[in-house]
mmCIF file of C-alpha atoms and ligand atoms in Angstrom:
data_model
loop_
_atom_site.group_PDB
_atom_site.id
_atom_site.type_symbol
_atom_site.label_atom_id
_atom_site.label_comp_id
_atom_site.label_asym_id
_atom_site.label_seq_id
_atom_site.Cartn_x
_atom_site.Cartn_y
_atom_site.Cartn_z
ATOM 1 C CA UNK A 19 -3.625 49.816 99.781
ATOM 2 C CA UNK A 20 -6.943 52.415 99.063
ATOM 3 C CA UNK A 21 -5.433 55.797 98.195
ATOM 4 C CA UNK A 22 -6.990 58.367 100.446
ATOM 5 C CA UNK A 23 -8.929 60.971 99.065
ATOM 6 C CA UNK A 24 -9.947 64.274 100.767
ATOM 7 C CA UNK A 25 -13.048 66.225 99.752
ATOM 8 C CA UNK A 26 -14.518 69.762 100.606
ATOM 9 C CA UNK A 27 -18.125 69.959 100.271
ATOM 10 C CA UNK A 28 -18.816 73.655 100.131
ATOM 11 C CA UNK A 29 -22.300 73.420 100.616
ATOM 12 C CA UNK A 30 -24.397 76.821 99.912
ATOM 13 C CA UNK A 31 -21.383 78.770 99.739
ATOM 14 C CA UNK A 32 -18.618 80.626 97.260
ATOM 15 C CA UNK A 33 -20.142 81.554 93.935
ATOM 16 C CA UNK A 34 -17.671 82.132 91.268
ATOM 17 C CA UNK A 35 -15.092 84.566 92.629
ATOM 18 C CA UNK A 36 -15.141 83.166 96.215
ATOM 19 C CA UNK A 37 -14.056 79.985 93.998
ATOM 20 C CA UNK A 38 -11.906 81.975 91.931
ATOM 21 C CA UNK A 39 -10.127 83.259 94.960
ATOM 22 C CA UNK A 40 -9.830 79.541 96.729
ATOM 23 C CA UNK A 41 -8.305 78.190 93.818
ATOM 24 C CA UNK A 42 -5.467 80.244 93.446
ATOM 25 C CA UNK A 43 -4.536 80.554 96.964
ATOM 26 C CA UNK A 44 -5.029 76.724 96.959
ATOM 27 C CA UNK A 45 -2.915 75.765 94.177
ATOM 28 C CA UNK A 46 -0.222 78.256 95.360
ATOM 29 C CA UNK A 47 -0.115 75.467 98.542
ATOM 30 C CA UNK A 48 -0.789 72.236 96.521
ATOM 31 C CA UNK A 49 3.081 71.650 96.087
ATOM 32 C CA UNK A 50 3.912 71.806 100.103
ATOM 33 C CA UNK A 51 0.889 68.935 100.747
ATOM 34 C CA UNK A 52 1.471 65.093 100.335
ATOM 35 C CA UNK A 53 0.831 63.180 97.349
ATOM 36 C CA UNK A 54 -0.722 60.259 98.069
ATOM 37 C CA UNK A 55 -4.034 61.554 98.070
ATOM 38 C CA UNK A 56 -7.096 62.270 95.650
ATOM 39 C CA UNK A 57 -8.292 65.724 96.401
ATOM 40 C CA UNK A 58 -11.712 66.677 95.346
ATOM 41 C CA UNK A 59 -13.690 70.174 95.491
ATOM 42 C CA UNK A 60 -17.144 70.550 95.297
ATOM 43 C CA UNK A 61 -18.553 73.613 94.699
ATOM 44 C CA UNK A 62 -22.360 74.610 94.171
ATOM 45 C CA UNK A 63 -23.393 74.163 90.099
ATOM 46 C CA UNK A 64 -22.917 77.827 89.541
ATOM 47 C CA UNK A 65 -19.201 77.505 90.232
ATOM 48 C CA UNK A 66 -18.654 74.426 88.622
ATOM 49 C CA UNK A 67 -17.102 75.611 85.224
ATOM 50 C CA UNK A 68 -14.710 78.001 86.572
ATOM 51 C CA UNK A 69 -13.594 75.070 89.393
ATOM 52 C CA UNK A 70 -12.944 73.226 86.449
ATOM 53 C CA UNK A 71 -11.507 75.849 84.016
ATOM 54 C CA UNK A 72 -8.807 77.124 86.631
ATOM 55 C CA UNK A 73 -8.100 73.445 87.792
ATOM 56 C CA UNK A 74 -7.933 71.874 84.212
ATOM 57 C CA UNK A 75 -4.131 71.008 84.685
ATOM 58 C CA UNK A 76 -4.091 70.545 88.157
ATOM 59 C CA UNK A 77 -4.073 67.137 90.508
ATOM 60 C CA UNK A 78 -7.321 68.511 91.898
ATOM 61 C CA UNK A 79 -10.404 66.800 90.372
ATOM 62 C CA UNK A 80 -14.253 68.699 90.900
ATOM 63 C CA UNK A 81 -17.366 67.618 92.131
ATOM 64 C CA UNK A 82 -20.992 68.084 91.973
ATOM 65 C CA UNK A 83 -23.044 68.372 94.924
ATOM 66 C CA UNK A 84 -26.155 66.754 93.495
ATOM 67 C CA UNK A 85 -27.777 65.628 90.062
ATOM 68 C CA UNK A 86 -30.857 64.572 88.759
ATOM 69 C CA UNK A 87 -31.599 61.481 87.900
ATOM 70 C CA UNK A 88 -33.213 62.516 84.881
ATOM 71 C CA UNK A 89 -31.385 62.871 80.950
ATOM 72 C CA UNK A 90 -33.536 66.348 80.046
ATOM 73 C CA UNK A 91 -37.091 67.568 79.920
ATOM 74 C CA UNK A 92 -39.486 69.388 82.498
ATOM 75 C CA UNK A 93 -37.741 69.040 85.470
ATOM 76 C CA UNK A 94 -37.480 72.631 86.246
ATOM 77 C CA UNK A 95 -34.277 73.245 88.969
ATOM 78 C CA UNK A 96 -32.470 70.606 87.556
ATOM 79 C CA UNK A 97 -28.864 69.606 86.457
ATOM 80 C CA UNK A 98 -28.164 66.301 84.927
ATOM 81 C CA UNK A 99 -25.554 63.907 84.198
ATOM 82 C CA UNK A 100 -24.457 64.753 80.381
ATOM 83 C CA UNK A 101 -24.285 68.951 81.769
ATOM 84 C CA UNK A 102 -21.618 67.857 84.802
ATOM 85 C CA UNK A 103 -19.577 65.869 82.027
ATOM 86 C CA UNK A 104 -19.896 68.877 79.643
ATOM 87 C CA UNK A 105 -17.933 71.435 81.765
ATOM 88 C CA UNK A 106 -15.380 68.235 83.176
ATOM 89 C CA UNK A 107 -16.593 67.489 86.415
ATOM 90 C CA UNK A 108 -15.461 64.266 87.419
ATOM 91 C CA UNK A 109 -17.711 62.671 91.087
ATOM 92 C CA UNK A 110 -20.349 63.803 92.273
ATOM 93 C CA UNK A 111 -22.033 63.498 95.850
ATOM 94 C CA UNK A 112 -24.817 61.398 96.127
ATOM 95 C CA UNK A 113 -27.640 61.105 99.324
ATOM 96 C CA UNK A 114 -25.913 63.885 100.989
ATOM 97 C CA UNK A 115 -27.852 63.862 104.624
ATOM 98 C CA UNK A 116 -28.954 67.418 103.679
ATOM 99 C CA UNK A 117 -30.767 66.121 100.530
ATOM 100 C CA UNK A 118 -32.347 63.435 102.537
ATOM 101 C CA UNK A 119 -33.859 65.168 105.340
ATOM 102 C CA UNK A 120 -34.382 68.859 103.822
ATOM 103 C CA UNK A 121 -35.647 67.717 100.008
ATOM 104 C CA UNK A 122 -36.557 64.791 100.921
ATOM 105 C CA UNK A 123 -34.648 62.183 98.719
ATOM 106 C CA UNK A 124 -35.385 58.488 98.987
ATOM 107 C CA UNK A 125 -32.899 55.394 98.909
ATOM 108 C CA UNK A 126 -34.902 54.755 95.170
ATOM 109 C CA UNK A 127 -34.368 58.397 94.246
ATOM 110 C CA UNK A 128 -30.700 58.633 95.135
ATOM 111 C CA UNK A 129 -30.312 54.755 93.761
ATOM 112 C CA UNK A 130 -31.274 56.228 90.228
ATOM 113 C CA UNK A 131 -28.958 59.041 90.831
ATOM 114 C CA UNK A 132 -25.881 56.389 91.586
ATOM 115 C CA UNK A 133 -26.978 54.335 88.391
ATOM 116 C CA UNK A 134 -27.473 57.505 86.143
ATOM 117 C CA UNK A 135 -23.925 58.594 87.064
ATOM 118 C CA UNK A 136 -22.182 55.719 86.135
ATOM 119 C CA UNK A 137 -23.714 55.286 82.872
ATOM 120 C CA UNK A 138 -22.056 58.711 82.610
ATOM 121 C CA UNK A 139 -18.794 57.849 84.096
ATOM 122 C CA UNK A 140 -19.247 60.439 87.087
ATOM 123 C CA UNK A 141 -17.728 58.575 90.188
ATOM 124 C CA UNK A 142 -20.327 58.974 92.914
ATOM 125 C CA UNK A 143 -19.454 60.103 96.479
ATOM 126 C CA UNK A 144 -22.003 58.323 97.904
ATOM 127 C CA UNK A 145 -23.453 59.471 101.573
ATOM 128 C CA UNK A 146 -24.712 57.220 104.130
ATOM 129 C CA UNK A 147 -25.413 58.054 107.941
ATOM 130 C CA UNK A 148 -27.525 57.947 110.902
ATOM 131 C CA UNK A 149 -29.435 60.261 112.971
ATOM 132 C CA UNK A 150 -28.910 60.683 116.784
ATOM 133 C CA UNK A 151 -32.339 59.378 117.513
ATOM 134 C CA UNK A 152 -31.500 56.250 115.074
ATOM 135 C CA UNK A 153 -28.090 55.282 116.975
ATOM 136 C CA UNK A 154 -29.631 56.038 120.346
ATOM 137 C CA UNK A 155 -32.503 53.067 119.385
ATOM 138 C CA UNK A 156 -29.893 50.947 118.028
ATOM 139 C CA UNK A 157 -30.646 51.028 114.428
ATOM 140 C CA UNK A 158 -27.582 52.007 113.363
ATOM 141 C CA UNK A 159 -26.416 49.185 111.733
ATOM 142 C CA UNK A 160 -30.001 48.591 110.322
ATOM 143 C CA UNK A 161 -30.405 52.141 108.523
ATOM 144 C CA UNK A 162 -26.709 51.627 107.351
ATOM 145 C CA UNK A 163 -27.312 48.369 105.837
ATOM 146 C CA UNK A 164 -30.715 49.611 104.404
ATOM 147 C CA UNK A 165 -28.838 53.044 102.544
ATOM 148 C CA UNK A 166 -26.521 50.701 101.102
ATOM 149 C CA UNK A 167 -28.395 48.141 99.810
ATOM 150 C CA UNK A 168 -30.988 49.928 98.516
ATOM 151 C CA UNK A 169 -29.020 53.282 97.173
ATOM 152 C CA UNK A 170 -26.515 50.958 95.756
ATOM 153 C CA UNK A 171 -29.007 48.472 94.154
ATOM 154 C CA UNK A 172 -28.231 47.545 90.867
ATOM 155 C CA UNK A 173 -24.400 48.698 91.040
ATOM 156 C CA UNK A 174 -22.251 46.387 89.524
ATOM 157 C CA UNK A 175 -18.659 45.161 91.077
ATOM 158 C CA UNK A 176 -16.881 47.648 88.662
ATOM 159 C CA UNK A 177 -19.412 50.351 89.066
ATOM 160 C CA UNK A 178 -18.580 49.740 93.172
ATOM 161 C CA UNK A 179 -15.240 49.938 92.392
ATOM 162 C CA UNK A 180 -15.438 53.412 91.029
ATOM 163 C CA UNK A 181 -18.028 54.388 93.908
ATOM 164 C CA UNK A 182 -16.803 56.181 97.088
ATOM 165 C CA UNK A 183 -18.975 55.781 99.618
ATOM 166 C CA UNK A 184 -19.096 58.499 103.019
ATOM 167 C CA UNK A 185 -19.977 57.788 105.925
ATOM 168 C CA UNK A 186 -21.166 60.901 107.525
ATOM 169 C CA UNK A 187 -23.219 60.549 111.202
ATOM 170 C CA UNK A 188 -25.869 63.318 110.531
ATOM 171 C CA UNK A 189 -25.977 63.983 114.515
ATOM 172 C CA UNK A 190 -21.691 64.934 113.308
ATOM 173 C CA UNK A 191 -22.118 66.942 110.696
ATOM 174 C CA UNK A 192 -21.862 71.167 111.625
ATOM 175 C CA UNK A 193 -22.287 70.596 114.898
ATOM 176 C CA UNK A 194 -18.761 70.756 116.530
ATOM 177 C CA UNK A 195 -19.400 66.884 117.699
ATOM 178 C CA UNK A 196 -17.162 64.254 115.817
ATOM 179 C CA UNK A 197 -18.062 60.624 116.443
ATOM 180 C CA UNK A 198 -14.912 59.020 118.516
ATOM 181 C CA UNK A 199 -11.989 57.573 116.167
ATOM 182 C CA UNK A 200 -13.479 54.354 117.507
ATOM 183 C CA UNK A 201 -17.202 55.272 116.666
ATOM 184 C CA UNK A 202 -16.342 56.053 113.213
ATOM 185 C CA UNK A 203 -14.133 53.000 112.593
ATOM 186 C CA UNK A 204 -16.554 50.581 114.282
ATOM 187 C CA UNK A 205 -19.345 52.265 111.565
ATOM 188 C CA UNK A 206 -16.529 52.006 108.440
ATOM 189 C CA UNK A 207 -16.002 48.412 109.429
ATOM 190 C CA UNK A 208 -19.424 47.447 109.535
ATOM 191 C CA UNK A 209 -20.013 49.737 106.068
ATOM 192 C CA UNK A 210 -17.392 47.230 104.587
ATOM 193 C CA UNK A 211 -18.907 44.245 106.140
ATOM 194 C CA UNK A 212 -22.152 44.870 104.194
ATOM 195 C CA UNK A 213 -20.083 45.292 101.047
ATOM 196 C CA UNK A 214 -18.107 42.266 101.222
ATOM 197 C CA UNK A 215 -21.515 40.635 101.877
ATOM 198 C CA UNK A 216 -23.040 42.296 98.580
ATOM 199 C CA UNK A 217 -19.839 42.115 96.279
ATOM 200 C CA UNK A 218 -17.338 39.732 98.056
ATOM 201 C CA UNK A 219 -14.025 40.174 99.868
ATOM 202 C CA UNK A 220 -11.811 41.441 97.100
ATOM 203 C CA UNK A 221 -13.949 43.992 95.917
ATOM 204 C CA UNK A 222 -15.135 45.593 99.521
ATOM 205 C CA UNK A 223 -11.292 45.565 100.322
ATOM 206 C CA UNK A 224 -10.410 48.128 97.693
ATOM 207 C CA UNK A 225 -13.823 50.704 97.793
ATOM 208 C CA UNK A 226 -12.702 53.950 99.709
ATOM 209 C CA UNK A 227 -15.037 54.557 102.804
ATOM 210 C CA UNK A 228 -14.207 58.630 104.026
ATOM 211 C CA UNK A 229 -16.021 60.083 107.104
ATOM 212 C CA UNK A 230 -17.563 62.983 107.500
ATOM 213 C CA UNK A 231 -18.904 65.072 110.427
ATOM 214 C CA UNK A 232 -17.168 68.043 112.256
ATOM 215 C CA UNK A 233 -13.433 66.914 110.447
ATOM 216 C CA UNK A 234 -10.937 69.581 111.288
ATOM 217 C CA UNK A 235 -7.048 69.920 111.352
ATOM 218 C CA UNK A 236 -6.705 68.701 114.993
ATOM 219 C CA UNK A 237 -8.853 65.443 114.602
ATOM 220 C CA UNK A 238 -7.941 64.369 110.926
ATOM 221 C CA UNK A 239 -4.832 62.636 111.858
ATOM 222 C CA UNK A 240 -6.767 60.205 114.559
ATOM 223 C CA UNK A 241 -9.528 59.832 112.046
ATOM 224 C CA UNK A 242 -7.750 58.810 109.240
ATOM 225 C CA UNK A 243 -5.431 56.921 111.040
ATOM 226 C CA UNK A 244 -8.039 54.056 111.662
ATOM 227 C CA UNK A 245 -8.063 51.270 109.478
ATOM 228 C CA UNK A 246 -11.342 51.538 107.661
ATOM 229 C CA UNK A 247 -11.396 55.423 107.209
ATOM 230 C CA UNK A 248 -10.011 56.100 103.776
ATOM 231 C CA UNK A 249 -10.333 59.850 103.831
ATOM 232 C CA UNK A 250 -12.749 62.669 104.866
ATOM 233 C CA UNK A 251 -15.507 64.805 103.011
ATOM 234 C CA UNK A 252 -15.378 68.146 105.131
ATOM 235 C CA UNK A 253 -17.927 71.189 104.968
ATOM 236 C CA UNK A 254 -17.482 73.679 107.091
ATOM 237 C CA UNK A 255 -13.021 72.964 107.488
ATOM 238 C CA UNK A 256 -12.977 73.003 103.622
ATOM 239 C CA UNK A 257 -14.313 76.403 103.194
ATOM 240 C CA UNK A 258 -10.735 77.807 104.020
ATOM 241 C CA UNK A 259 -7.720 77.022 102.454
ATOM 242 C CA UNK A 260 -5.793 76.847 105.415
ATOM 243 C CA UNK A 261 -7.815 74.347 107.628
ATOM 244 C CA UNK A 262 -8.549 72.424 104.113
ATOM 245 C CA UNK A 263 -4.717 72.031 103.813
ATOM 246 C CA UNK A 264 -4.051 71.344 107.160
ATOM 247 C CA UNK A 265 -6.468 68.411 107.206
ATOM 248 C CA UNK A 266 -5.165 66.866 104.347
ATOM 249 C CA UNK A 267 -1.560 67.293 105.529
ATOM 250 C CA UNK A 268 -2.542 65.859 108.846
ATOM 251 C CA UNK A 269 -4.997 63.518 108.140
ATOM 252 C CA UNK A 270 -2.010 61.830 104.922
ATOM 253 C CA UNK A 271 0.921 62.599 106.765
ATOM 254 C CA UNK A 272 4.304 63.363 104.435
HETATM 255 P P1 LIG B 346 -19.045 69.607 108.564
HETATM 256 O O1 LIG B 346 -17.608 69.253 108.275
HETATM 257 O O2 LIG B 346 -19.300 71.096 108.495
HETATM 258 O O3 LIG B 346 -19.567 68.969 109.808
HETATM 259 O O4 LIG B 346 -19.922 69.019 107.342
HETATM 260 C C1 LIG B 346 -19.750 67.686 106.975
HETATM 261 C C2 LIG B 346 -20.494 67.442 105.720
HETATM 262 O O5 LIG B 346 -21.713 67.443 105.695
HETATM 263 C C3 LIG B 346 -19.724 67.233 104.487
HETATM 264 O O6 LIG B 346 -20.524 66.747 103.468
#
Protein backbone atom coordinates (compact mmCIF):
# COMPACT_ATOMS: atom_id res chain seq x y z
CA UNK A 1 0.00 0.00 0.00
CA UNK A 2 1.82 3.71 -1.11
CA UNK A 3 1.07 6.11 1.74
CA UNK A 4 -0.49 9.20 0.28
CA UNK A 5 1.15 12.31 0.56
CA UNK A 6 -0.38 15.81 0.07
CA UNK A 7 1.70 18.82 -0.95
CA UNK A 8 1.06 22.68 -1.21
CA UNK A 9 3.19 24.35 -3.63
CA UNK A 10 2.93 27.99 -2.71
CA UNK A 11 4.40 29.24 -5.66
CA UNK A 12 5.41 33.17 -5.57
CA UNK A 13 3.58 33.68 -2.51
CA UNK A 14 3.82 34.11 1.61
CA UNK A 15 7.19 35.43 2.68
CA UNK A 16 7.99 34.81 6.21
CA UNK A 17 5.02 36.01 8.27
CA UNK A 18 2.36 34.92 5.71
CA UNK A 19 4.26 31.48 6.59
CA UNK A 20 4.45 32.30 10.07
CA UNK A 21 0.75 32.86 10.17
CA UNK A 22 -0.13 29.44 8.04
CA UNK A 23 1.75 27.45 10.30
CA UNK A 24 0.16 28.12 13.37
CA UNK A 25 -3.30 28.17 12.21
CA UNK A 26 -2.28 24.90 10.44
CA UNK A 27 -0.89 23.02 13.21
CA UNK A 28 -3.78 24.22 15.47
CA UNK A 29 -5.92 21.78 12.74
CA UNK A 30 -3.25 19.04 12.18
CA UNK A 31 -4.80 16.88 15.09
CA UNK A 32 -8.59 16.85 13.52
CA UNK A 33 -6.97 15.53 9.85
CA UNK A 34 -6.17 11.78 9.10
CA UNK A 35 -2.98 10.18 9.59
CA UNK A 36 -2.18 8.20 6.96
CA UNK A 37 -0.70 10.75 4.97
CA UNK A 38 2.76 12.57 4.31
CA UNK A 39 2.08 16.24 4.28
CA UNK A 40 4.56 18.48 2.67
CA UNK A 41 4.78 22.48 2.41
CA UNK A 42 6.68 24.25 0.09
CA UNK A 43 7.30 27.59 0.51
CA UNK A 44 9.53 30.06 -1.66
CA UNK A 45 13.54 29.90 -0.32
CA UNK A 46 13.02 33.00 1.70
CA UNK A 47 10.56 31.20 3.95
CA UNK A 48 12.22 28.10 4.13
CA UNK A 49 13.99 28.38 7.61
CA UNK A 50 11.14 29.61 9.52
CA UNK A 51 8.81 26.61 7.69
CA UNK A 52 11.27 24.54 9.14
CA UNK A 53 12.01 26.21 12.54
CA UNK A 54 8.17 26.36 13.55
CA UNK A 55 7.57 22.78 12.07
CA UNK A 56 10.76 21.12 13.62
CA UNK A 57 8.55 18.78 15.86
CA UNK A 58 5.75 18.50 13.78
CA UNK A 59 4.47 15.50 11.23
CA UNK A 60 4.75 18.16 8.54
CA UNK A 61 7.97 17.82 6.47
CA UNK A 62 9.17 21.17 4.02
CA UNK A 63 10.00 21.54 0.62
CA UNK A 64 11.94 23.46 -1.82
CA UNK A 65 10.51 24.71 -4.89
CA UNK A 66 13.65 24.47 -7.00
CA UNK A 67 17.56 23.97 -6.70
CA UNK A 68 20.47 24.23 -8.65
CA UNK A 69 22.18 21.69 -9.86
CA UNK A 70 25.32 23.17 -8.99
CA UNK A 71 27.55 22.55 -5.30
CA UNK A 72 28.73 26.57 -5.11
CA UNK A 73 30.46 29.15 -7.24
CA UNK A 74 29.22 31.91 -9.79
CA UNK A 75 25.91 31.00 -10.28
CA UNK A 76 24.42 34.19 -9.20
CA UNK A 77 20.36 33.54 -8.11
CA UNK A 78 21.11 30.33 -6.95
CA UNK A 79 20.33 27.87 -4.03
CA UNK A 80 21.88 24.51 -3.87
CA UNK A 81 21.60 21.22 -2.40
CA UNK A 82 24.01 21.36 0.86
CA UNK A 83 21.94 25.16 1.76
CA UNK A 84 18.25 23.19 1.64
CA UNK A 85 19.87 20.41 3.98
CA UNK A 86 21.41 23.17 6.18
CA UNK A 87 18.12 24.77 7.39
CA UNK A 88 16.25 20.87 7.32
CA UNK A 89 14.35 20.84 4.34
CA UNK A 90 13.57 17.49 3.43
CA UNK A 91 12.03 17.14 -0.88
CA UNK A 92 12.20 19.32 -3.08
CA UNK A 93 10.18 19.91 -6.45
CA UNK A 94 11.83 19.17 -9.44
CA UNK A 95 10.72 20.22 -13.43
CA UNK A 96 7.88 22.10 -12.06
CA UNK A 97 5.90 23.05 -15.54
CA UNK A 98 6.55 26.70 -14.52
CA UNK A 99 10.36 26.13 -14.59
CA UNK A 100 10.06 24.44 -17.87
CA UNK A 101 8.19 26.77 -19.92
CA UNK A 102 8.99 30.27 -18.10
CA UNK A 103 13.04 29.59 -17.33
CA UNK A 104 13.34 27.35 -19.60
CA UNK A 105 14.68 24.09 -17.91
CA UNK A 106 15.58 21.05 -19.97
CA UNK A 107 14.96 17.20 -19.21
CA UNK A 108 19.23 17.29 -18.85
CA UNK A 109 18.99 20.33 -16.59
CA UNK A 110 16.28 19.06 -14.28
CA UNK A 111 17.99 15.31 -14.65
CA UNK A 112 21.13 16.89 -12.85
CA UNK A 113 18.85 18.51 -10.43
CA UNK A 114 17.14 14.86 -9.54
CA UNK A 115 20.77 13.30 -9.33
CA UNK A 116 22.26 16.29 -7.27
CA UNK A 117 19.42 15.84 -4.75
CA UNK A 118 19.85 12.46 -3.99
CA UNK A 119 23.44 12.56 -3.47
CA UNK A 120 22.11 14.97 -0.83
CA UNK A 121 19.34 12.90 0.45
CA UNK A 122 16.59 15.57 -0.61
CA UNK A 123 13.59 13.39 -1.90
CA UNK A 124 12.62 14.96 -5.20
CA UNK A 125 8.99 15.78 -6.13
CA UNK A 126 9.50 15.29 -9.48
CA UNK A 127 6.99 17.10 -12.18
CA UNK A 128 5.98 15.69 -15.37
CA UNK A 129 3.02 16.91 -17.72
CA UNK A 130 1.70 17.83 -20.98
CA UNK A 131 0.53 20.82 -22.71
CA UNK A 132 -2.99 21.16 -24.29
CA UNK A 133 -1.54 21.43 -27.73
CA UNK A 134 0.67 18.13 -26.89
CA UNK A 135 -2.50 15.92 -25.78
CA UNK A 136 -4.64 17.40 -28.53
CA UNK A 137 -1.74 15.85 -31.22
CA UNK A 138 -1.57 12.78 -29.30
CA UNK A 139 1.79 13.00 -27.82
CA UNK A 140 0.87 12.57 -24.59
CA UNK A 141 2.17 9.45 -23.85
CA UNK A 142 5.34 10.33 -25.94
CA UNK A 143 6.33 13.65 -23.93
CA UNK A 144 5.47 11.59 -20.72
CA UNK A 145 7.69 8.81 -21.52
CA UNK A 146 10.41 11.29 -22.79
CA UNK A 147 10.29 13.54 -19.09
CA UNK A 148 10.73 10.39 -17.43
CA UNK A 149 13.29 8.78 -19.04
CA UNK A 150 15.37 11.43 -19.59
CA UNK A 151 14.78 13.59 -16.14
CA UNK A 152 15.10 10.38 -14.34
CA UNK A 153 18.23 9.08 -16.21
CA UNK A 154 20.73 7.77 -14.14
CA UNK A 155 18.35 7.23 -10.97
CA UNK A 156 18.94 4.17 -9.37
CA UNK A 157 16.01 1.63 -8.02
CA UNK A 158 16.59 3.04 -4.44
CA UNK A 159 17.04 6.57 -5.55
CA UNK A 160 13.33 5.85 -7.45
CA UNK A 161 12.18 4.61 -4.46
CA UNK A 162 12.72 7.78 -2.56
CA UNK A 163 11.50 9.88 -5.74
CA UNK A 164 7.87 11.14 -5.95
CA UNK A 165 6.99 11.80 -9.12
CA UNK A 166 3.70 14.47 -10.11
CA UNK A 167 1.90 14.32 -12.65
CA UNK A 168 0.58 17.71 -13.28
CA UNK A 169 -1.32 18.41 -16.99
CA UNK A 170 0.07 22.00 -17.57
CA UNK A 171 -3.30 22.83 -19.63
CA UNK A 172 -4.74 21.86 -15.42
CA UNK A 173 -2.75 23.74 -13.54
CA UNK A 174 -4.49 27.51 -12.31
CA UNK A 175 -6.87 27.32 -14.67
CA UNK A 176 -10.10 26.07 -12.90
CA UNK A 177 -9.96 22.87 -15.45
CA UNK A 178 -9.06 19.47 -13.71
CA UNK A 179 -8.38 16.57 -16.06
CA UNK A 180 -11.43 13.90 -15.47
CA UNK A 181 -10.73 11.26 -12.52
CA UNK A 182 -10.42 9.02 -15.56
CA UNK A 183 -7.95 11.37 -17.52
CA UNK A 184 -5.70 11.56 -14.66
CA UNK A 185 -5.73 7.84 -13.80
CA UNK A 186 -5.38 6.73 -17.43
CA UNK A 187 -2.01 9.30 -17.37
CA UNK A 188 -0.84 7.75 -13.62
CA UNK A 189 -1.22 4.31 -15.11
CA UNK A 190 0.67 4.86 -18.06
CA UNK A 191 3.40 7.03 -15.72
CA UNK A 192 3.75 3.59 -13.87
CA UNK A 193 3.85 1.58 -16.96
CA UNK A 194 7.04 3.41 -18.05
CA UNK A 195 8.48 2.79 -14.60
CA UNK A 196 7.90 -0.77 -14.35
CA UNK A 197 9.47 -0.80 -17.85
CA UNK A 198 12.67 1.19 -16.52
CA UNK A 199 12.93 -0.41 -12.93
CA UNK A 200 10.62 -3.53 -12.94
CA UNK A 201 7.30 -4.43 -11.33
CA UNK A 202 8.18 -4.32 -7.67
CA UNK A 203 9.77 -1.17 -7.66
CA UNK A 204 7.09 0.94 -9.96
CA UNK A 205 4.42 -0.65 -7.56
CA UNK A 206 5.62 1.20 -4.50
CA UNK A 207 6.81 4.96 -6.14
CA UNK A 208 3.99 7.53 -5.18
CA UNK A 209 2.54 9.19 -8.42
CA UNK A 210 0.28 12.60 -6.99
CA UNK A 211 -1.61 14.81 -9.52
CA UNK A 212 -1.70 18.11 -9.82
CA UNK A 213 -3.84 20.69 -11.69
CA UNK A 214 -6.86 22.75 -10.33
CA UNK A 215 -7.09 20.09 -6.95
CA UNK A 216 -9.63 21.51 -4.59
CA UNK A 217 -11.79 20.21 -1.61
CA UNK A 218 -14.74 19.12 -3.84
CA UNK A 219 -12.64 17.04 -6.41
CA UNK A 220 -9.86 15.52 -4.08
CA UNK A 221 -11.92 12.69 -2.93
CA UNK A 222 -12.66 11.41 -6.77
CA UNK A 223 -9.05 12.11 -7.55
CA UNK A 224 -7.46 10.31 -5.04
CA UNK A 225 -9.79 7.71 -5.02
CA UNK A 226 -8.37 6.22 -8.36
CA UNK A 227 -5.99 3.60 -8.18
CA UNK A 228 -2.82 5.13 -9.50
CA UNK A 229 -3.19 8.66 -7.86
CA UNK A 230 -1.21 8.54 -4.66
CA UNK A 231 -1.83 12.09 -3.55
CA UNK A 232 -1.98 15.70 -4.89
CA UNK A 233 0.57 18.70 -5.12
CA UNK A 234 -1.92 21.78 -4.98
CA UNK A 235 -1.05 25.60 -5.66
CA UNK A 236 -3.54 27.77 -5.60
CA UNK A 237 -6.06 25.28 -2.77
CA UNK A 238 -2.89 25.12 -0.56
CA UNK A 239 -2.51 28.75 -0.06
CA UNK A 240 -5.35 28.57 2.65
CA UNK A 241 -5.48 26.53 5.48
CA UNK A 242 -8.90 25.71 5.19
CA UNK A 243 -9.18 24.38 1.53
CA UNK A 244 -5.50 22.78 2.24
CA UNK A 245 -7.18 20.81 5.11
CA UNK A 246 -10.17 20.06 3.49
CA UNK A 247 -8.36 18.41 0.58
CA UNK A 248 -6.36 16.33 2.58
CA UNK A 249 -9.32 15.27 4.76
CA UNK A 250 -11.26 14.53 1.64
CA UNK A 251 -8.93 13.39 -0.65
CA UNK A 252 -7.49 10.47 2.75
CA UNK A 253 -10.71 10.04 4.18
CA UNK A 254 -10.70 9.22 8.28
P1 LIG B 1 -3.13 24.79 -9.08
O1 LIG B 1 -3.57 23.85 -7.98
O2 LIG B 1 -3.23 26.24 -8.68
O3 LIG B 1 -3.76 24.48 -10.40
O4 LIG B 1 -1.54 24.56 -9.27
C1 LIG B 1 -1.06 23.26 -9.42
C2 LIG B 1 0.42 23.29 -9.37
O5 LIG B 1 1.08 23.80 -10.26
C3 LIG B 1 1.08 22.73 -8.18
O6 LIG B 1 2.44 22.57 -8.39
Amino acid sequence: MRKPIIAANWKLNKGPSDTEDFIQSFESKLNDLPKGVDIVLAPPYISLPKATELLAHSRVRVAAQNMSEQDSGAYTGEISALMLKEVFVNYVILGHSERRAIYGESDALINAKVLKAHDLELRPIFCIGETLQEREDGKLEDVLRTQITDGLKDVSEKQMLDTVIAYEPVWAIGTGVTASPQQAQDAHEFVRSVLTDLYGVSVSEKVRIQYGGSVKPDNAKELLGQKDIDGALVGGAGLEVSSFADIIRNGVGE
